[in-house]
PDB file of N, CA, C and O in Angstrom:
ATOM      1  N   MET A   1      14.629  -0.548  -2.593  1.00 86.00           N
ATOM      2  CA  MET A   1      14.989  -1.243  -4.016  1.00 86.00           C
ATOM      3  C   MET A   1      13.499  -1.563  -4.219  1.00 86.00           C
ATOM      4  O   MET A   1      12.947  -2.297  -3.554  1.00 86.00           O
ATOM      5  N   LEU A   2      13.421  -1.455  -5.380  1.00 89.00           N
ATOM      6  CA  LEU A   2      12.077  -2.495  -6.173  1.00 89.00           C
ATOM      7  C   LEU A   2      12.168  -4.138  -6.113  1.00 89.00           C
ATOM      8  O   LEU A   2      13.504  -4.174  -6.544  1.00 89.00           O
ATOM      9  N   GLN A   3      11.122  -4.457  -5.758  1.00 94.00           N
ATOM     10  CA  GLN A   3      10.972  -5.719  -6.074  1.00 94.00           C
ATOM     11  C   GLN A   3      11.082  -6.248  -7.582  1.00 94.00           C
ATOM     12  O   GLN A   3      10.666  -5.691  -8.373  1.00 94.00           O
ATOM     13  N   ALA A   4      11.741  -7.458  -7.896  1.00 94.00           N
ATOM     14  CA  ALA A   4      11.762  -7.858  -8.992  1.00 94.00           C
ATOM     15  C   ALA A   4      10.791  -7.979  -9.513  1.00 94.00           C
ATOM     16  O   ALA A   4      10.212  -7.862 -10.853  1.00 94.00           O
ATOM     17  N   SER A   5       9.315  -8.539  -8.454  1.00 93.00           N
ATOM     18  CA  SER A   5       7.902  -8.610  -9.399  1.00 93.00           C
ATOM     19  C   SER A   5       7.370  -7.462  -9.672  1.00 93.00           C
ATOM     20  O   SER A   5       6.905  -7.308 -10.339  1.00 93.00           O
ATOM     21  N   THR A   6       7.652  -6.480  -8.719  1.00 89.00           N
ATOM     22  CA  THR A   6       7.356  -4.901  -9.503  1.00 89.00           C
ATOM     23  C   THR A   6       7.993  -4.630 -10.834  1.00 89.00           C
ATOM     24  O   THR A   6       7.291  -4.505 -11.787  1.00 89.00           O
ATOM     25  N   VAL A   7       8.943  -4.855 -10.866  1.00 88.00           N
ATOM     26  CA  VAL A   7       9.869  -4.533 -12.143  1.00 88.00           C
ATOM     27  C   VAL A   7       9.058  -5.256 -13.310  1.00 88.00           C
ATOM     28  O   VAL A   7       8.749  -4.826 -14.688  1.00 88.00           O
ATOM     29  N   LYS A   8       8.566  -6.718 -12.982  1.00 89.00           N
ATOM     30  CA  LYS A   8       8.285  -7.800 -13.941  1.00 89.00           C
ATOM     31  C   LYS A   8       6.862  -6.549 -14.659  1.00 89.00           C
ATOM     32  O   LYS A   8       6.574  -6.678 -15.421  1.00 89.00           O
ATOM     33  N   PHE A   9       5.913  -6.807 -13.642  1.00 85.00           N
ATOM     34  CA  PHE A   9       4.731  -6.097 -13.538  1.00 85.00           C
ATOM     35  C   PHE A   9       4.856  -4.816 -14.368  1.00 85.00           C
ATOM     36  O   PHE A   9       4.053  -4.166 -15.445  1.00 85.00           O
ATOM     37  N   LEU A  10       5.913  -3.985 -14.113  1.00 83.00           N
ATOM     38  CA  LEU A  10       5.762  -2.666 -15.155  1.00 83.00           C
ATOM     39  C   LEU A  10       6.358  -2.806 -16.656  1.00 83.00           C
ATOM     40  O   LEU A  10       5.872  -2.194 -17.590  1.00 83.00           O
ATOM     41  N   LYS A  11       6.846  -4.255 -16.579  1.00 85.00           N
ATOM     42  CA  LYS A  11       7.431  -4.533 -18.437  1.00 85.00           C
ATOM     43  C   LYS A  11       5.832  -5.495 -18.871  1.00 85.00           C
ATOM     44  O   LYS A  11       5.871  -5.019 -20.336  1.00 85.00           O
ATOM     45  N   ASP A  12       5.304  -5.992 -18.015  1.00 84.00           N
ATOM     46  CA  ASP A  12       4.264  -6.420 -18.683  1.00 84.00           C
ATOM     47  C   ASP A  12       3.301  -6.004 -19.141  1.00 84.00           C
ATOM     48  O   ASP A  12       2.777  -6.322 -20.533  1.00 84.00           O
ATOM     49  N   PRO A  13       2.943  -4.834 -19.073  1.00 78.00           N
ATOM     50  CA  PRO A  13       1.776  -4.035 -20.047  1.00 78.00           C
ATOM     51  C   PRO A  13       2.204  -4.012 -21.645  1.00 78.00           C
ATOM     52  O   PRO A  13       1.477  -3.397 -22.040  1.00 78.00           O
ATOM     53  N   LYS A  14       3.591  -3.558 -21.526  1.00 79.00           N
ATOM     54  CA  LYS A  14       3.863  -4.018 -22.818  1.00 79.00           C
ATOM     55  C   LYS A  14       3.441  -4.887 -23.816  1.00 79.00           C
ATOM     56  O   LYS A  14       3.259  -4.555 -25.209  1.00 79.00           O
ATOM     57  N   LYS A  15       3.360  -6.109 -23.509  1.00 82.00           N
ATOM     58  CA  LYS A  15       2.770  -7.243 -24.086  1.00 82.00           C
ATOM     59  C   LYS A  15       1.087  -7.264 -23.586  1.00 82.00           C
ATOM     60  O   LYS A  15       0.736  -8.635 -24.447  1.00 82.00           O
ATOM     61  N   ASN A  16       0.724  -6.989 -22.692  1.00 81.00           N
ATOM     62  CA  ASN A  16      -0.652  -7.551 -22.075  1.00 81.00           C
ATOM     63  C   ASN A  16      -1.460  -6.116 -21.827  1.00 81.00           C
ATOM     64  O   ASN A  16      -2.231  -5.888 -20.614  1.00 81.00           O
ATOM     65  N   ASN A  17      -1.175  -4.926 -22.670  1.00 79.00           N
ATOM     66  CA  ASN A  17      -1.981  -3.905 -22.756  1.00 79.00           C
ATOM     67  C   ASN A  17      -3.404  -3.766 -22.808  1.00 79.00           C
ATOM     68  O   ASN A  17      -4.101  -3.589 -23.924  1.00 79.00           O
ATOM     69  N   ASN A  18      -4.197  -4.726 -22.029  1.00 81.00           N
ATOM     70  CA  ASN A  18      -5.760  -4.706 -22.036  1.00 81.00           C
ATOM     71  C   ASN A  18      -6.186  -4.762 -20.822  1.00 81.00           C
ATOM     72  O   ASN A  18      -5.913  -5.207 -20.005  1.00 81.00           O
ATOM     73  N   LYS A  19      -7.911  -4.333 -20.404  1.00 84.00           N
ATOM     74  CA  LYS A  19      -8.215  -4.421 -19.619  1.00 84.00           C
ATOM     75  C   LYS A  19      -8.428  -5.810 -18.668  1.00 84.00           C
ATOM     76  O   LYS A  19      -8.376  -5.987 -17.704  1.00 84.00           O
ATOM     77  N   PRO A  20      -8.854  -6.890 -19.631  1.00 88.00           N
ATOM     78  CA  PRO A  20      -8.737  -8.191 -18.846  1.00 88.00           C
ATOM     79  C   PRO A  20      -7.563  -8.226 -18.227  1.00 88.00           C
ATOM     80  O   PRO A  20      -7.487  -9.001 -17.446  1.00 88.00           O
ATOM     81  N   TRP A  21      -6.704  -8.237 -18.541  1.00 86.00           N
ATOM     82  CA  TRP A  21      -5.350  -8.763 -18.305  1.00 86.00           C
ATOM     83  C   TRP A  21      -5.182  -7.792 -16.910  1.00 86.00           C
ATOM     84  O   TRP A  21      -4.457  -8.402 -15.805  1.00 86.00           O
ATOM     85  N   PHE A  22      -5.475  -6.889 -16.852  1.00 83.00           N
ATOM     86  CA  PHE A  22      -4.999  -5.650 -15.752  1.00 83.00           C
ATOM     87  C   PHE A  22      -6.218  -5.684 -14.524  1.00 83.00           C
ATOM     88  O   PHE A  22      -5.768  -6.090 -13.398  1.00 83.00           O
ATOM     89  N   GLU A  23      -7.312  -6.639 -15.155  1.00 86.00           N
ATOM     90  CA  GLU A  23      -8.284  -6.897 -14.071  1.00 86.00           C
ATOM     91  C   GLU A  23      -7.844  -8.411 -13.597  1.00 86.00           C
ATOM     92  O   GLU A  23      -8.203  -8.571 -12.027  1.00 86.00           O
ATOM     93  N   LYS A  24      -7.497  -9.371 -14.482  1.00 91.00           N
ATOM     94  CA  LYS A  24      -6.915 -10.349 -13.881  1.00 91.00           C
ATOM     95  C   LYS A  24      -5.593 -10.262 -12.863  1.00 91.00           C
ATOM     96  O   LYS A  24      -5.317 -11.095 -11.699  1.00 91.00           O
ATOM     97  N   ASN A  25      -4.854  -9.291 -12.726  1.00 88.00           N
ATOM     98  CA  ASN A  25      -3.593  -8.837 -12.366  1.00 88.00           C
ATOM     99  C   ASN A  25      -3.777  -7.775 -11.293  1.00 88.00           C
ATOM    100  O   ASN A  25      -2.742  -7.094 -11.015  1.00 88.00           O
ATOM    101  N   LYS A  26      -4.998  -7.467 -10.855  1.00 88.00           N
ATOM    102  CA  LYS A  26      -5.199  -6.326  -9.958  1.00 88.00           C
ATOM    103  C   LYS A  26      -4.646  -6.239  -8.671  1.00 88.00           C
ATOM    104  O   LYS A  26      -3.774  -5.205  -8.452  1.00 88.00           O
ATOM    105  N   GLN A  27      -4.440  -7.315  -8.126  1.00 92.00           N
ATOM    106  CA  GLN A  27      -3.641  -7.921  -6.691  1.00 92.00           C
ATOM    107  C   GLN A  27      -1.792  -7.202  -7.057  1.00 92.00           C
ATOM    108  O   GLN A  27      -1.223  -7.024  -6.118  1.00 92.00           O
ATOM    109  N   VAL A  28      -1.817  -8.128  -8.489  1.00 90.00           N
ATOM    110  CA  VAL A  28       0.187  -7.698  -8.755  1.00 90.00           C
ATOM    111  C   VAL A  28       0.066  -5.991  -8.535  1.00 90.00           C
ATOM    112  O   VAL A  28       1.427  -5.766  -8.380  1.00 90.00           O
ATOM    113  N   TYR A  29      -0.886  -5.438  -9.246  1.00 86.00           N
ATOM    114  CA  TYR A  29      -0.953  -4.118  -9.789  1.00 86.00           C
ATOM    115  C   TYR A  29      -0.834  -3.506  -8.323  1.00 86.00           C
ATOM    116  O   TYR A  29      -0.007  -2.618  -8.205  1.00 86.00           O
ATOM    117  N   LEU A  30      -1.988  -3.919  -7.188  1.00 88.00           N
ATOM    118  CA  LEU A  30      -1.675  -3.131  -6.098  1.00 88.00           C
ATOM    119  C   LEU A  30      -0.386  -3.383  -5.228  1.00 88.00           C
ATOM    120  O   LEU A  30       0.118  -2.416  -4.482  1.00 88.00           O
ATOM    121  N   ASP A  31       0.286  -4.426  -5.131  1.00 92.00           N
ATOM    122  CA  ASP A  31       1.205  -4.943  -4.499  1.00 92.00           C
ATOM    123  C   ASP A  31       2.621  -4.130  -5.274  1.00 92.00           C
ATOM    124  O   ASP A  31       3.282  -3.522  -4.370  1.00 92.00           O
ATOM    125  N   ALA A  32       2.328  -3.974  -6.498  1.00 88.00           N
ATOM    126  CA  ALA A  32       3.901  -3.239  -7.243  1.00 88.00           C
ATOM    127  C   ALA A  32       3.629  -1.854  -6.995  1.00 88.00           C
ATOM    128  O   ALA A  32       4.348  -1.353  -6.829  1.00 88.00           O
ATOM    129  N   LYS A  33       2.340  -1.169  -7.093  1.00 87.00           N
ATOM    130  CA  LYS A  33       2.412   0.358  -6.467  1.00 87.00           C
ATOM    131  C   LYS A  33       2.774   0.519  -4.939  1.00 87.00           C
ATOM    132  O   LYS A  33       2.917   1.360  -4.965  1.00 87.00           O
ATOM    133  N   GLU A  34       2.209  -0.480  -3.925  1.00 91.00           N
ATOM    134  CA  GLU A  34       2.799  -0.328  -2.719  1.00 91.00           C
ATOM    135  C   GLU A  34       4.499  -0.172  -2.353  1.00 91.00           C
ATOM    136  O   GLU A  34       4.927   0.669  -1.913  1.00 91.00           O
ATOM    137  N   ASP A  35       4.732  -1.290  -3.569  1.00 93.00           N
ATOM    138  CA  ASP A  35       6.359  -1.262  -3.507  1.00 93.00           C
ATOM    139  C   ASP A  35       7.237   0.313  -4.294  1.00 93.00           C
ATOM    140  O   ASP A  35       7.814   0.715  -3.757  1.00 93.00           O
ATOM    141  N   VAL A  36       6.247   0.645  -5.314  1.00 90.00           N
ATOM    142  CA  VAL A  36       6.654   1.602  -5.574  1.00 90.00           C
ATOM    143  C   VAL A  36       6.729   2.908  -4.510  1.00 90.00           C
ATOM    144  O   VAL A  36       7.706   3.895  -4.644  1.00 90.00           O
ATOM    145  N   GLU A  37       5.495   3.107  -4.202  1.00 91.00           N
ATOM    146  CA  GLU A  37       5.256   3.801  -2.960  1.00 91.00           C
ATOM    147  C   GLU A  37       6.346   4.236  -1.836  1.00 91.00           C
ATOM    148  O   GLU A  37       6.808   4.827  -1.494  1.00 91.00           O
ATOM    149  N   LEU A  38       6.729   2.716  -1.850  1.00 94.00           N
ATOM    150  CA  LEU A  38       7.729   2.150  -0.394  1.00 94.00           C
ATOM    151  C   LEU A  38       9.198   3.064  -1.096  1.00 94.00           C
ATOM    152  O   LEU A  38      10.221   3.535  -0.280  1.00 94.00           O
ATOM    153  N   PHE A  39       9.567   2.818  -2.299  1.00 93.00           N
ATOM    154  CA  PHE A  39      10.826   3.124  -2.860  1.00 93.00           C
ATOM    155  C   PHE A  39      11.031   4.685  -2.777  1.00 93.00           C
ATOM    156  O   PHE A  39      11.717   5.180  -2.390  1.00 93.00           O
ATOM    157  N   VAL A  40       9.623   5.197  -3.241  1.00 93.00           N
ATOM    158  CA  VAL A  40       9.730   6.805  -3.385  1.00 93.00           C
ATOM    159  C   VAL A  40       9.950   7.575  -2.121  1.00 93.00           C
ATOM    160  O   VAL A  40      10.775   8.105  -2.009  1.00 93.00           O
ATOM    161  N   GLU A  41       9.254   6.961  -1.172  1.00 94.00           N
ATOM    162  CA  GLU A  41       9.367   7.472   0.000  1.00 94.00           C
ATOM    163  C   GLU A  41      11.169   6.942   0.692  1.00 94.00           C
ATOM    164  O   GLU A  41      11.238   8.069   1.250  1.00 94.00           O
ATOM    165  N   GLN A  42      11.482   5.955   0.523  1.00 95.00           N
ATOM    166  CA  GLN A  42      13.135   5.796   0.854  1.00 95.00           C
ATOM    167  C   GLN A  42      13.852   6.899  -0.086  1.00 95.00           C
ATOM    168  O   GLN A  42      15.019   7.517   0.591  1.00 95.00           O
ATOM    169  N   VAL A  43      13.445   7.078  -1.233  1.00 95.00           N
ATOM    170  CA  VAL A  43      14.404   8.253  -1.761  1.00 95.00           C
ATOM    171  C   VAL A  43      14.081   9.606  -1.208  1.00 95.00           C
ATOM    172  O   VAL A  43      14.903  10.421  -1.126  1.00 95.00           O
ATOM    173  N   ILE A  44      12.610  10.001  -0.848  1.00 95.00           N
ATOM    174  CA  ILE A  44      12.515  11.176  -0.348  1.00 95.00           C
ATOM    175  C   ILE A  44      13.436  11.365   0.886  1.00 95.00           C
ATOM    176  O   ILE A  44      13.636  12.525   0.932  1.00 95.00           O
ATOM    177  N   GLU A  45      13.379  10.398   1.945  1.00 95.00           N
ATOM    178  CA  GLU A  45      14.007  10.239   3.266  1.00 95.00           C
ATOM    179  C   GLU A  45      15.374  10.661   2.801  1.00 95.00           C
ATOM    180  O   GLU A  45      15.960  11.512   3.391  1.00 95.00           O
ATOM    181  N   GLY A  46      16.099   9.909   2.052  1.00 96.00           N
ATOM    182  CA  GLY A  46      17.296  10.477   1.595  1.00 96.00           C
ATOM    183  C   GLY A  46      18.095  11.512   0.882  1.00 96.00           C
ATOM    184  O   GLY A  46      18.568  12.029   1.580  1.00 96.00           O
ATOM    185  N   PHE A  47      17.130  11.939   0.176  1.00 95.00           N
ATOM    186  CA  PHE A  47      17.482  13.467  -0.663  1.00 95.00           C
ATOM    187  C   PHE A  47      16.790  14.313   0.170  1.00 95.00           C
ATOM    188  O   PHE A  47      17.671  15.418   0.390  1.00 95.00           O
ATOM    189  N   GLY A  48      15.936  14.102   1.350  1.00 94.00           N
ATOM    190  CA  GLY A  48      15.304  14.874   2.104  1.00 94.00           C
ATOM    191  C   GLY A  48      16.387  15.547   3.105  1.00 94.00           C
ATOM    192  O   GLY A  48      16.353  16.597   3.855  1.00 94.00           O
ATOM    193  N   LYS A  49      17.481  14.621   3.268  1.00 95.00           N
ATOM    194  CA  LYS A  49      18.464  15.149   4.403  1.00 95.00           C
ATOM    195  C   LYS A  49      19.636  16.003   3.666  1.00 95.00           C
ATOM    196  O   LYS A  49      20.193  16.514   4.762  1.00 95.00           O
ATOM    197  N   ILE A  50      19.458  16.307   2.395  1.00 96.00           N
ATOM    198  CA  ILE A  50      20.877  17.109   1.907  1.00 96.00           C
ATOM    199  C   ILE A  50      19.519  18.307   1.373  1.00 96.00           C
ATOM    200  O   ILE A  50      20.632  19.319   0.762  1.00 96.00           O
ATOM    201  N   ASP A  51      18.405  18.287   1.015  1.00 94.00           N
ATOM    202  CA  ASP A  51      17.420  19.332   0.429  1.00 94.00           C
ATOM    203  C   ASP A  51      16.005  19.364   1.455  1.00 94.00           C
ATOM    204  O   ASP A  51      15.238  18.138   1.347  1.00 94.00           O
ATOM    205  N   ALA A  52      16.549  20.633   1.947  1.00 94.00           N
ATOM    206  CA  ALA A  52      15.263  20.837   2.355  1.00 94.00           C
ATOM    207  C   ALA A  52      13.643  20.980   1.698  1.00 94.00           C
ATOM    208  O   ALA A  52      12.809  20.684   2.290  1.00 94.00           O
ATOM    209  N   ASP A  53      13.905  21.343   0.055  1.00 92.00           N
ATOM    210  CA  ASP A  53      12.488  21.509  -0.604  1.00 92.00           C
ATOM    211  C   ASP A  53      12.234  19.770  -0.624  1.00 92.00           C
ATOM    212  O   ASP A  53      10.829  19.962  -0.920  1.00 92.00           O
ATOM    213  N   ILE A  54      12.948  18.692  -1.078  1.00 92.00           N
ATOM    214  CA  ILE A  54      12.495  17.639  -0.789  1.00 92.00           C
ATOM    215  C   ILE A  54      11.806  16.678   0.450  1.00 92.00           C
ATOM    216  O   ILE A  54      10.911  15.968   0.154  1.00 92.00           O
ATOM    217  N   LYS A  55      12.296  17.165   1.574  1.00 91.00           N
ATOM    218  CA  LYS A  55      12.163  16.451   2.780  1.00 91.00           C
ATOM    219  C   LYS A  55      10.499  16.144   2.823  1.00 91.00           C
ATOM    220  O   LYS A  55       9.646  15.381   3.635  1.00 91.00           O
ATOM    221  N   PRO A  56       9.906  17.581   3.000  1.00 92.00           N
ATOM    222  CA  PRO A  56       7.891  17.445   3.156  1.00 92.00           C
ATOM    223  C   PRO A  56       7.267  16.836   1.949  1.00 92.00           C
ATOM    224  O   PRO A  56       6.333  16.573   2.067  1.00 92.00           O
ATOM    225  N   LEU A  57       7.666  16.230   1.084  1.00 91.00           N
ATOM    226  CA  LEU A  57       7.204  15.660  -0.236  1.00 91.00           C
ATOM    227  C   LEU A  57       6.480  14.301   0.537  1.00 91.00           C
ATOM    228  O   LEU A  57       7.130  13.527   1.200  1.00 91.00           O
ATOM    229  N   HIS A  58       5.630  13.702   0.090  1.00 89.00           N
ATOM    230  CA  HIS A  58       4.721  12.273   0.044  1.00 89.00           C
ATOM    231  C   HIS A  58       4.615  11.514  -0.682  1.00 89.00           C
ATOM    232  O   HIS A  58       4.342  12.538  -1.987  1.00 89.00           O
ATOM    233  N   PRO A  59       5.104  10.749  -1.036  1.00 88.00           N
ATOM    234  CA  PRO A  59       5.260   9.687  -2.071  1.00 88.00           C
ATOM    235  C   PRO A  59       4.225   9.780  -3.134  1.00 88.00           C
ATOM    236  O   PRO A  59       3.927   9.419  -4.420  1.00 88.00           O
ATOM    237  N   LYS A  60       2.690   9.809  -2.613  1.00 82.00           N
ATOM    238  CA  LYS A  60       1.617   9.478  -3.494  1.00 82.00           C
ATOM    239  C   LYS A  60       1.670  10.817  -3.905  1.00 82.00           C
ATOM    240  O   LYS A  60       0.913  10.904  -5.129  1.00 82.00           O
ATOM    241  N   ASP A  61       2.201  11.933  -3.674  1.00 81.00           N
ATOM    242  CA  ASP A  61       2.172  13.223  -4.701  1.00 81.00           C
ATOM    243  C   ASP A  61       3.112  13.213  -5.779  1.00 81.00           C
ATOM    244  O   ASP A  61       3.486  14.064  -6.260  1.00 81.00           O
ATOM    245  N   CYS A  62       4.141  11.927  -5.587  1.00 82.00           N
ATOM    246  CA  CYS A  62       5.160  12.022  -6.680  1.00 82.00           C
ATOM    247  C   CYS A  62       5.225  11.103  -7.454  1.00 82.00           C
ATOM    248  O   CYS A  62       6.315  10.731  -8.271  1.00 82.00           O
ATOM    249  N   THR A  63       4.306   9.975  -7.616  1.00 78.00           N
ATOM    250  CA  THR A  63       4.294   8.989  -8.172  1.00 78.00           C
ATOM    251  C   THR A  63       2.497   9.373  -8.980  1.00 78.00           C
ATOM    252  O   THR A  63       2.019   9.840  -8.694  1.00 78.00           O
ATOM    253  N   LEU A  64       2.831   8.566 -10.382  1.00 70.00           N
ATOM    254  CA  LEU A  64       1.674   8.453 -11.387  1.00 70.00           C
ATOM    255  C   LEU A  64       0.519   7.972 -10.658  1.00 70.00           C
ATOM    256  O   LEU A  64       0.683   7.022  -9.689  1.00 70.00           O
ATOM    257  N   PRO A  65      -0.410   8.474 -10.670  1.00 63.00           N
ATOM    258  CA  PRO A  65      -0.886   9.638 -11.618  1.00 63.00           C
ATOM    259  C   PRO A  65      -0.871  11.033 -10.973  1.00 63.00           C
ATOM    260  O   PRO A  65      -1.318  11.720 -11.532  1.00 63.00           O
ATOM    261  N   HIS A  66      -0.502  11.084  -9.718  1.00 53.00           N
ATOM    262  CA  HIS A  66      -0.253  12.516  -9.143  1.00 53.00           C
ATOM    263  C   HIS A  66       0.904  13.044  -9.277  1.00 53.00           C
ATOM    264  O   HIS A  66       1.097  14.244  -8.814  1.00 53.00           O
ATOM    265  N   LEU A  67       1.657  12.699 -10.185  1.00 43.00           N
ATOM    266  CA  LEU A  67       2.920  13.495 -10.686  1.00 43.00           C
ATOM    267  C   LEU A  67       2.592  14.985 -10.811  1.00 43.00           C
ATOM    268  O   LEU A  67       3.374  15.588  -9.931  1.00 43.00           O
ATOM    269  N   PRO A  68       1.696  15.172 -11.582  1.00 47.00           N
ATOM    270  CA  PRO A  68       1.359  16.839 -11.543  1.00 47.00           C
ATOM    271  C   PRO A  68       1.122  17.817 -10.160  1.00 47.00           C
ATOM    272  O   PRO A  68       1.388  18.780 -10.179  1.00 47.00           O
ATOM    273  N   ARG A  69       1.184  17.139  -9.160  1.00 54.00           N
ATOM    274  CA  ARG A  69       0.905  17.810  -7.746  1.00 54.00           C
ATOM    275  C   ARG A  69       1.940  17.625  -7.257  1.00 54.00           C
ATOM    276  O   ARG A  69       2.289  18.386  -6.248  1.00 54.00           O
ATOM    277  N   CYS A  70       3.154  17.183  -7.508  1.00 51.00           N
ATOM    278  CA  CYS A  70       4.414  16.897  -6.978  1.00 51.00           C
ATOM    279  C   CYS A  70       5.063  18.590  -7.263  1.00 51.00           C
ATOM    280  O   CYS A  70       5.423  19.092  -7.899  1.00 51.00           O
ATOM    281  N   PRO A  71       5.204  19.172  -5.747  1.00 54.00           N
ATOM    282  CA  PRO A  71       5.678  20.321  -5.865  1.00 54.00           C
ATOM    283  C   PRO A  71       6.993  20.651  -6.450  1.00 54.00           C
ATOM    284  O   PRO A  71       7.821  21.761  -7.191  1.00 54.00           O
ATOM    285  N   ILE A  72       7.956  19.345  -6.399  1.00 51.00           N
ATOM    286  CA  ILE A  72       9.247  19.737  -6.888  1.00 51.00           C
ATOM    287  C   ILE A  72       9.215  20.016  -8.670  1.00 51.00           C
ATOM    288  O   ILE A  72       9.864  20.552  -9.222  1.00 51.00           O
ATOM    289  N   LEU A  73       8.237  19.454  -9.192  1.00 47.00           N
ATOM    290  CA  LEU A  73       7.886  19.782 -10.420  1.00 47.00           C
ATOM    291  C   LEU A  73       7.270  21.051 -10.980  1.00 47.00           C
ATOM    292  O   LEU A  73       7.021  21.479 -12.140  1.00 47.00           O
ATOM    293  N   GLN A  74       6.896  21.675 -10.062  1.00 48.00           N
ATOM    294  CA  GLN A  74       5.969  23.098 -10.500  1.00 48.00           C
ATOM    295  C   GLN A  74       6.520  24.089 -10.344  1.00 48.00           C
ATOM    296  O   GLN A  74       7.895  24.297  -9.763  1.00 48.00           O
TER     297      GLN A  74
END
């Protein structure tokens, strides 16, 4: 499950879509990115138990900006 701080960060750029805000919140971004990757890893592990095509996927290949590399979408 995603942390509340990650969900908040994902909503914040809607009203703070500028470089100074992102520079100020870089650590929040890095924490949110790690949280999303852990969540995607859990999803892959869960669905990998019932779908052999999903089992070998890696979270970093299935999250933005790497989404085009995700084999499931090709």
